[in-house]
CSV table of C-alpha atoms in Angstrom, one decimal:
chain,number,residue,atom,x,y,z
A,1,UNK,CA,0.0,0.0,0.0
A,2,UNK,CA,1.1,3.6,-0.5
A,3,UNK,CA,-0.2,7.0,0.2
A,4,UNK,CA,0.8,10.6,-0.3
A,5,UNK,CA,0.1,13.6,2.0
A,6,UNK,CA,0.6,17.1,0.7
A,7,UNK,CA,0.6,19.1,3.9
A,8,UNK,CA,-0.5,22.4,2.5
A,9,UNK,CA,-3.4,22.8,0.1
A,10,UNK,CA,-2.5,26.5,-0.6
A,11,UNK,CA,0.9,28.3,-0.4
A,12,UNK,CA,1.4,32.0,-1.0
A,13,UNK,CA,4.9,33.6,-1.5
A,14,UNK,CA,6.2,36.8,-2.8
A,15,UNK,CA,8.0,36.9,-6.0
A,16,UNK,CA,11.8,36.4,-5.5
A,17,UNK,CA,11.2,34.6,-2.2
A,18,UNK,CA,11.9,30.8,-1.6
A,19,UNK,CA,9.2,28.2,-2.3
A,20,UNK,CA,8.7,25.2,-0.1
A,21,UNK,CA,6.0,22.7,-1.0
A,22,UNK,CA,5.8,19.8,1.5
A,23,UNK,CA,5.2,16.2,0.6
A,24,UNK,CA,5.2,13.1,2.9
A,25,UNK,CA,4.7,9.5,1.6
A,26,UNK,CA,4.2,6.1,2.9
A,27,UNK,CA,4.9,3.0,0.8
A,28,UNK,CA,5.3,-0.8,1.4
A,29,UNK,CA,7.8,-0.8,-1.5
A,30,UNK,CA,10.9,1.1,-2.3
A,31,UNK,CA,9.2,4.2,-3.9
A,32,UNK,CA,9.8,6.3,-6.9
A,33,UNK,CA,8.6,9.9,-6.2
A,34,UNK,CA,7.7,12.6,-8.7
A,35,UNK,CA,6.5,16.1,-8.6
A,36,UNK,CA,4.2,17.4,-11.4
A,37,UNK,CA,2.9,20.9,-12.1
A,38,UNK,CA,-0.4,21.8,-13.7
A,39,UNK,CA,-0.9,25.3,-15.0
A,40,UNK,CA,-4.4,26.4,-15.7
A,41,UNK,CA,-6.0,24.6,-18.8
A,42,UNK,CA,-2.8,22.6,-19.3
A,43,UNK,CA,-1.9,18.9,-18.7
A,44,UNK,CA,0.3,17.8,-15.9
A,45,UNK,CA,4.0,18.3,-16.7
A,46,UNK,CA,6.7,16.4,-14.9
A,47,UNK,CA,9.0,18.7,-12.9
A,48,UNK,CA,11.4,16.1,-11.4
A,49,UNK,CA,11.6,12.5,-10.3
A,50,UNK,CA,13.5,10.4,-7.8
A,51,UNK,CA,14.0,6.7,-8.7
A,52,UNK,CA,17.0,5.5,-6.7
A,53,UNK,CA,20.0,7.6,-7.6
A,54,UNK,CA,21.0,10.8,-5.9
A,55,UNK,CA,18.6,11.9,-3.0
A,56,UNK,CA,18.9,15.5,-4.2
A,57,UNK,CA,17.0,15.7,-7.5
A,58,UNK,CA,17.1,18.7,-9.7
A,59,UNK,CA,14.3,19.5,-12.0
A,60,UNK,CA,13.2,22.0,-14.6
A,61,UNK,CA,12.6,25.7,-14.0
A,62,UNK,CA,14.9,25.8,-11.0
A,63,UNK,CA,13.0,23.3,-8.8
A,64,UNK,CA,14.6,20.6,-6.8
A,65,UNK,CA,13.5,18.1,-4.2
A,66,UNK,CA,15.3,15.9,-1.6
A,67,UNK,CA,14.3,12.4,-0.8
A,68,UNK,CA,14.7,11.8,2.9
A,69,UNK,CA,13.9,8.2,3.8
A,70,UNK,CA,14.1,8.7,7.5
A,71,UNK,CA,11.5,11.4,7.4
A,72,UNK,CA,9.5,9.8,4.5
A,73,UNK,CA,9.5,13.2,2.9
A,74,UNK,CA,10.1,14.6,-0.7
A,75,UNK,CA,9.6,18.3,-0.3
A,76,UNK,CA,9.8,20.6,-3.4
A,77,UNK,CA,11.9,23.7,-3.2
A,78,UNK,CA,12.9,26.7,-5.3
A,79,UNK,CA,15.3,29.5,-4.2
A,80,UNK,CA,13.4,32.3,-5.8
A,81,UNK,CA,9.7,32.3,-7.0
A,82,UNK,CA,8.8,33.6,-10.3
A,83,UNK,CA,5.2,34.8,-11.3
A,84,UNK,CA,5.2,31.9,-13.9
A,85,UNK,CA,5.5,29.3,-11.0
A,86,UNK,CA,1.9,30.0,-9.9
A,87,UNK,CA,0.2,26.8,-10.6
A,88,UNK,CA,-0.9,23.5,-8.9
A,89,UNK,CA,1.7,21.0,-7.9
A,90,UNK,CA,1.2,17.3,-7.2
A,91,UNK,CA,3.4,14.9,-5.4
A,92,UNK,CA,3.2,11.3,-6.7
A,93,UNK,CA,4.4,8.0,-5.5
A,94,UNK,CA,4.7,4.7,-7.4
A,95,UNK,CA,6.5,1.4,-6.6
A,96,UNK,CA,10.0,1.5,-8.0
A,97,UNK,CA,10.4,-2.2,-8.7
A,98,UNK,CA,8.2,-4.6,-10.5
A,99,UNK,CA,6.8,-4.5,-13.9
A,100,UNK,CA,3.6,-2.7,-13.1
A,101,UNK,CA,3.4,0.8,-11.9
A,102,UNK,CA,0.3,2.4,-10.1
A,103,UNK,CA,0.6,6.0,-9.2
A,104,UNK,CA,-0.9,7.6,-6.2
A,105,UNK,CA,-1.4,11.3,-6.2
A,106,UNK,CA,-1.4,13.8,-3.4
A,107,UNK,CA,-4.2,16.2,-3.2
A,108,UNK,CA,-2.3,19.1,-4.6
A,109,UNK,CA,-0.9,22.4,-3.5
A,110,UNK,CA,-1.9,25.6,-5.2
A,111,UNK,CA,1.0,28.0,-5.3
A,112,UNK,CA,0.2,31.6,-5.4
A,113,UNK,CA,3.1,34.1,-6.2
A,114,UNK,CA,2.5,37.7,-5.2
A,115,UNK,CA,4.2,40.4,-7.2
B,1,UNK,CA,6.7,14.9,-30.9
B,2,UNK,CA,3.1,15.4,-30.2
B,3,UNK,CA,1.9,15.0,-26.7
B,4,UNK,CA,-1.0,13.2,-25.2
B,5,UNK,CA,-4.3,14.8,-26.6
B,6,UNK,CA,-7.8,14.6,-25.2
B,7,UNK,CA,-11.1,15.4,-26.7
B,8,UNK,CA,-13.3,17.3,-25.9
B,9,UNK,CA,-11.7,19.8,-23.5
B,10,UNK,CA,-15.1,20.5,-21.9
B,11,UNK,CA,-18.4,18.6,-22.0
B,12,UNK,CA,-21.6,19.6,-20.3
B,13,UNK,CA,-24.3,17.0,-20.3
B,14,UNK,CA,-27.6,16.3,-18.4
B,15,UNK,CA,-27.9,13.6,-16.0
B,16,UNK,CA,-28.8,10.3,-17.8
B,17,UNK,CA,-27.1,11.3,-21.1
B,18,UNK,CA,-24.1,9.4,-22.4
B,19,UNK,CA,-20.7,11.0,-23.0
B,20,UNK,CA,-17.6,9.5,-24.6
B,21,UNK,CA,-14.1,10.9,-23.9
B,22,UNK,CA,-11.3,10.3,-26.2
B,23,UNK,CA,-7.5,10.1,-25.6
B,24,UNK,CA,-4.7,9.9,-28.1
B,25,UNK,CA,-1.5,8.8,-26.4
B,26,UNK,CA,2.0,9.5,-27.6
B,27,UNK,CA,2.9,7.3,-30.5
B,28,UNK,CA,4.6,4.2,-29.6
B,29,UNK,CA,3.5,4.3,-25.9
B,30,UNK,CA,2.0,0.9,-25.1
B,31,UNK,CA,0.8,2.0,-21.6
B,32,UNK,CA,-2.3,4.3,-21.4
B,33,UNK,CA,-3.9,5.3,-18.1
B,34,UNK,CA,-7.2,7.1,-17.2
B,35,UNK,CA,-7.4,9.2,-14.0
B,36,UNK,CA,-10.2,11.4,-12.7
B,37,UNK,CA,-10.1,14.4,-10.4
B,38,UNK,CA,-13.4,15.2,-8.7
B,39,UNK,CA,-14.2,18.4,-7.1
B,40,UNK,CA,-10.6,19.5,-6.2
B,41,UNK,CA,-9.8,16.2,-4.6
B,42,UNK,CA,-6.9,14.0,-5.4
B,43,UNK,CA,-6.4,12.6,-8.8
B,44,UNK,CA,-7.5,9.0,-8.8
B,45,UNK,CA,-6.5,6.1,-10.9
B,46,UNK,CA,-9.2,4.6,-13.0
B,47,UNK,CA,-7.6,2.0,-15.3
B,48,UNK,CA,-4.5,1.1,-17.2
B,49,UNK,CA,-4.2,-0.4,-20.7
B,50,UNK,CA,-1.3,-2.3,-22.1
B,51,UNK,CA,-1.7,-2.0,-25.9
B,52,UNK,CA,-5.3,-3.0,-26.2
B,53,UNK,CA,-5.6,-5.1,-23.1
B,54,UNK,CA,-6.9,-3.9,-19.7
B,55,UNK,CA,-4.1,-4.5,-17.2
B,56,UNK,CA,-5.9,-3.1,-14.2
B,57,UNK,CA,-9.3,-1.5,-14.0
B,58,UNK,CA,-9.6,-1.6,-10.2
B,59,UNK,CA,-10.3,2.1,-10.0
B,60,UNK,CA,-13.3,2.2,-12.3
B,61,UNK,CA,-16.2,3.4,-10.1
B,62,UNK,CA,-19.0,1.2,-11.4
B,63,UNK,CA,-20.3,-0.4,-14.6
B,64,UNK,CA,-21.6,2.8,-16.0
B,65,UNK,CA,-18.0,3.4,-17.1
B,66,UNK,CA,-16.7,1.6,-20.1
B,67,UNK,CA,-13.1,2.0,-21.4
B,68,UNK,CA,-11.8,0.6,-24.7
B,69,UNK,CA,-8.6,0.9,-26.6
B,70,UNK,CA,-9.2,-0.5,-30.1
B,71,UNK,CA,-6.0,-1.7,-31.9
B,72,UNK,CA,-3.9,-0.4,-29.0
B,73,UNK,CA,-3.9,3.1,-30.2
B,74,UNK,CA,-6.4,5.8,-28.9
B,75,UNK,CA,-8.7,5.1,-26.0
B,76,UNK,CA,-12.3,6.0,-25.3
B,77,UNK,CA,-14.0,6.3,-21.9
B,78,UNK,CA,-17.8,6.2,-22.1
B,79,UNK,CA,-20.1,7.1,-19.3
B,80,UNK,CA,-23.6,5.7,-19.6
B,81,UNK,CA,-25.8,7.0,-18.1
B,82,UNK,CA,-24.0,9.9,-16.5
B,83,UNK,CA,-24.7,10.9,-12.9
B,84,UNK,CA,-24.1,14.1,-11.0
B,85,UNK,CA,-21.2,12.6,-9.2
B,86,UNK,CA,-19.4,11.8,-12.4
B,87,UNK,CA,-18.6,15.4,-12.8
B,88,UNK,CA,-14.9,16.2,-12.7
B,89,UNK,CA,-11.7,16.3,-14.8
B,90,UNK,CA,-10.6,13.1,-16.6
B,91,UNK,CA,-7.0,12.9,-17.4
B,92,UNK,CA,-5.3,10.5,-19.8
B,93,UNK,CA,-1.6,9.6,-19.6
B,94,UNK,CA,0.7,7.3,-21.6
B,95,UNK,CA,4.2,5.9,-21.0
B,96,UNK,CA,6.7,3.8,-22.9
B,97,UNK,CA,7.2,0.9,-20.5
B,98,UNK,CA,6.1,-0.5,-17.2
B,99,UNK,CA,8.7,0.7,-14.8
B,100,UNK,CA,9.4,3.9,-13.0
B,101,UNK,CA,8.9,5.9,-16.2
B,102,UNK,CA,7.2,9.3,-16.0
B,103,UNK,CA,3.7,9.3,-17.4
B,104,UNK,CA,2.9,11.9,-20.0
B,105,UNK,CA,-0.4,13.5,-19.2
B,106,UNK,CA,-3.0,15.1,-21.4
B,107,UNK,CA,-4.6,18.4,-20.6
B,108,UNK,CA,-7.8,16.6,-19.4
B,109,UNK,CA,-11.5,16.7,-20.2
B,110,UNK,CA,-13.7,18.7,-17.9
B,111,UNK,CA,-17.0,16.9,-17.6
B,112,UNK,CA,-20.0,18.7,-16.0
B,113,UNK,CA,-23.1,16.7,-15.4
B,114,UNK,CA,-26.2,18.8,-14.6
């Protein structure tokens, strides 16, 4: 079994300040973890993924996330928010091994960036 | 490379009517997935095709939902008859293999049942 908890449904930051979107997971298997972003009227776009290599993962648009097994967390960060970062973000977990993948989504965090 | 496309982008129907949603995956992707997000809740898995075969349909809510993938290419999701609680955004995704590959998502179809 697996689950994902996104701790904040809404986050508001000022442009140029750091972004932190929190995600905790539970999984009976070694997990792969992903962050997706959805801009209005667009499909979900992959930001970054952790599959078993380096625990600090860098993604697109300056985002990164750190896999912390001891804390069962995979928080998403960005040093400086840009107006274009305003969107909804989803943390996703899936079993790493085995031939079949079944993803579990978090409930999403809406990021607001204030000019 | 064309992404995953879905049609229509929006659909408004009355309770009891039938609606068919279509998904065209990325060419060459054997795996196709349907998901649904209801009223701002989490996105939930509906089913998974490998080519034309249903690998897992454990997320399908009831027998009013019928998914097909003819010839292993595009897929349709039919809701018949539609109920109010079927309203939501239906996402389709595709991936190359069955491993920790990222799934490529379409923009979704927003279904409103009135």
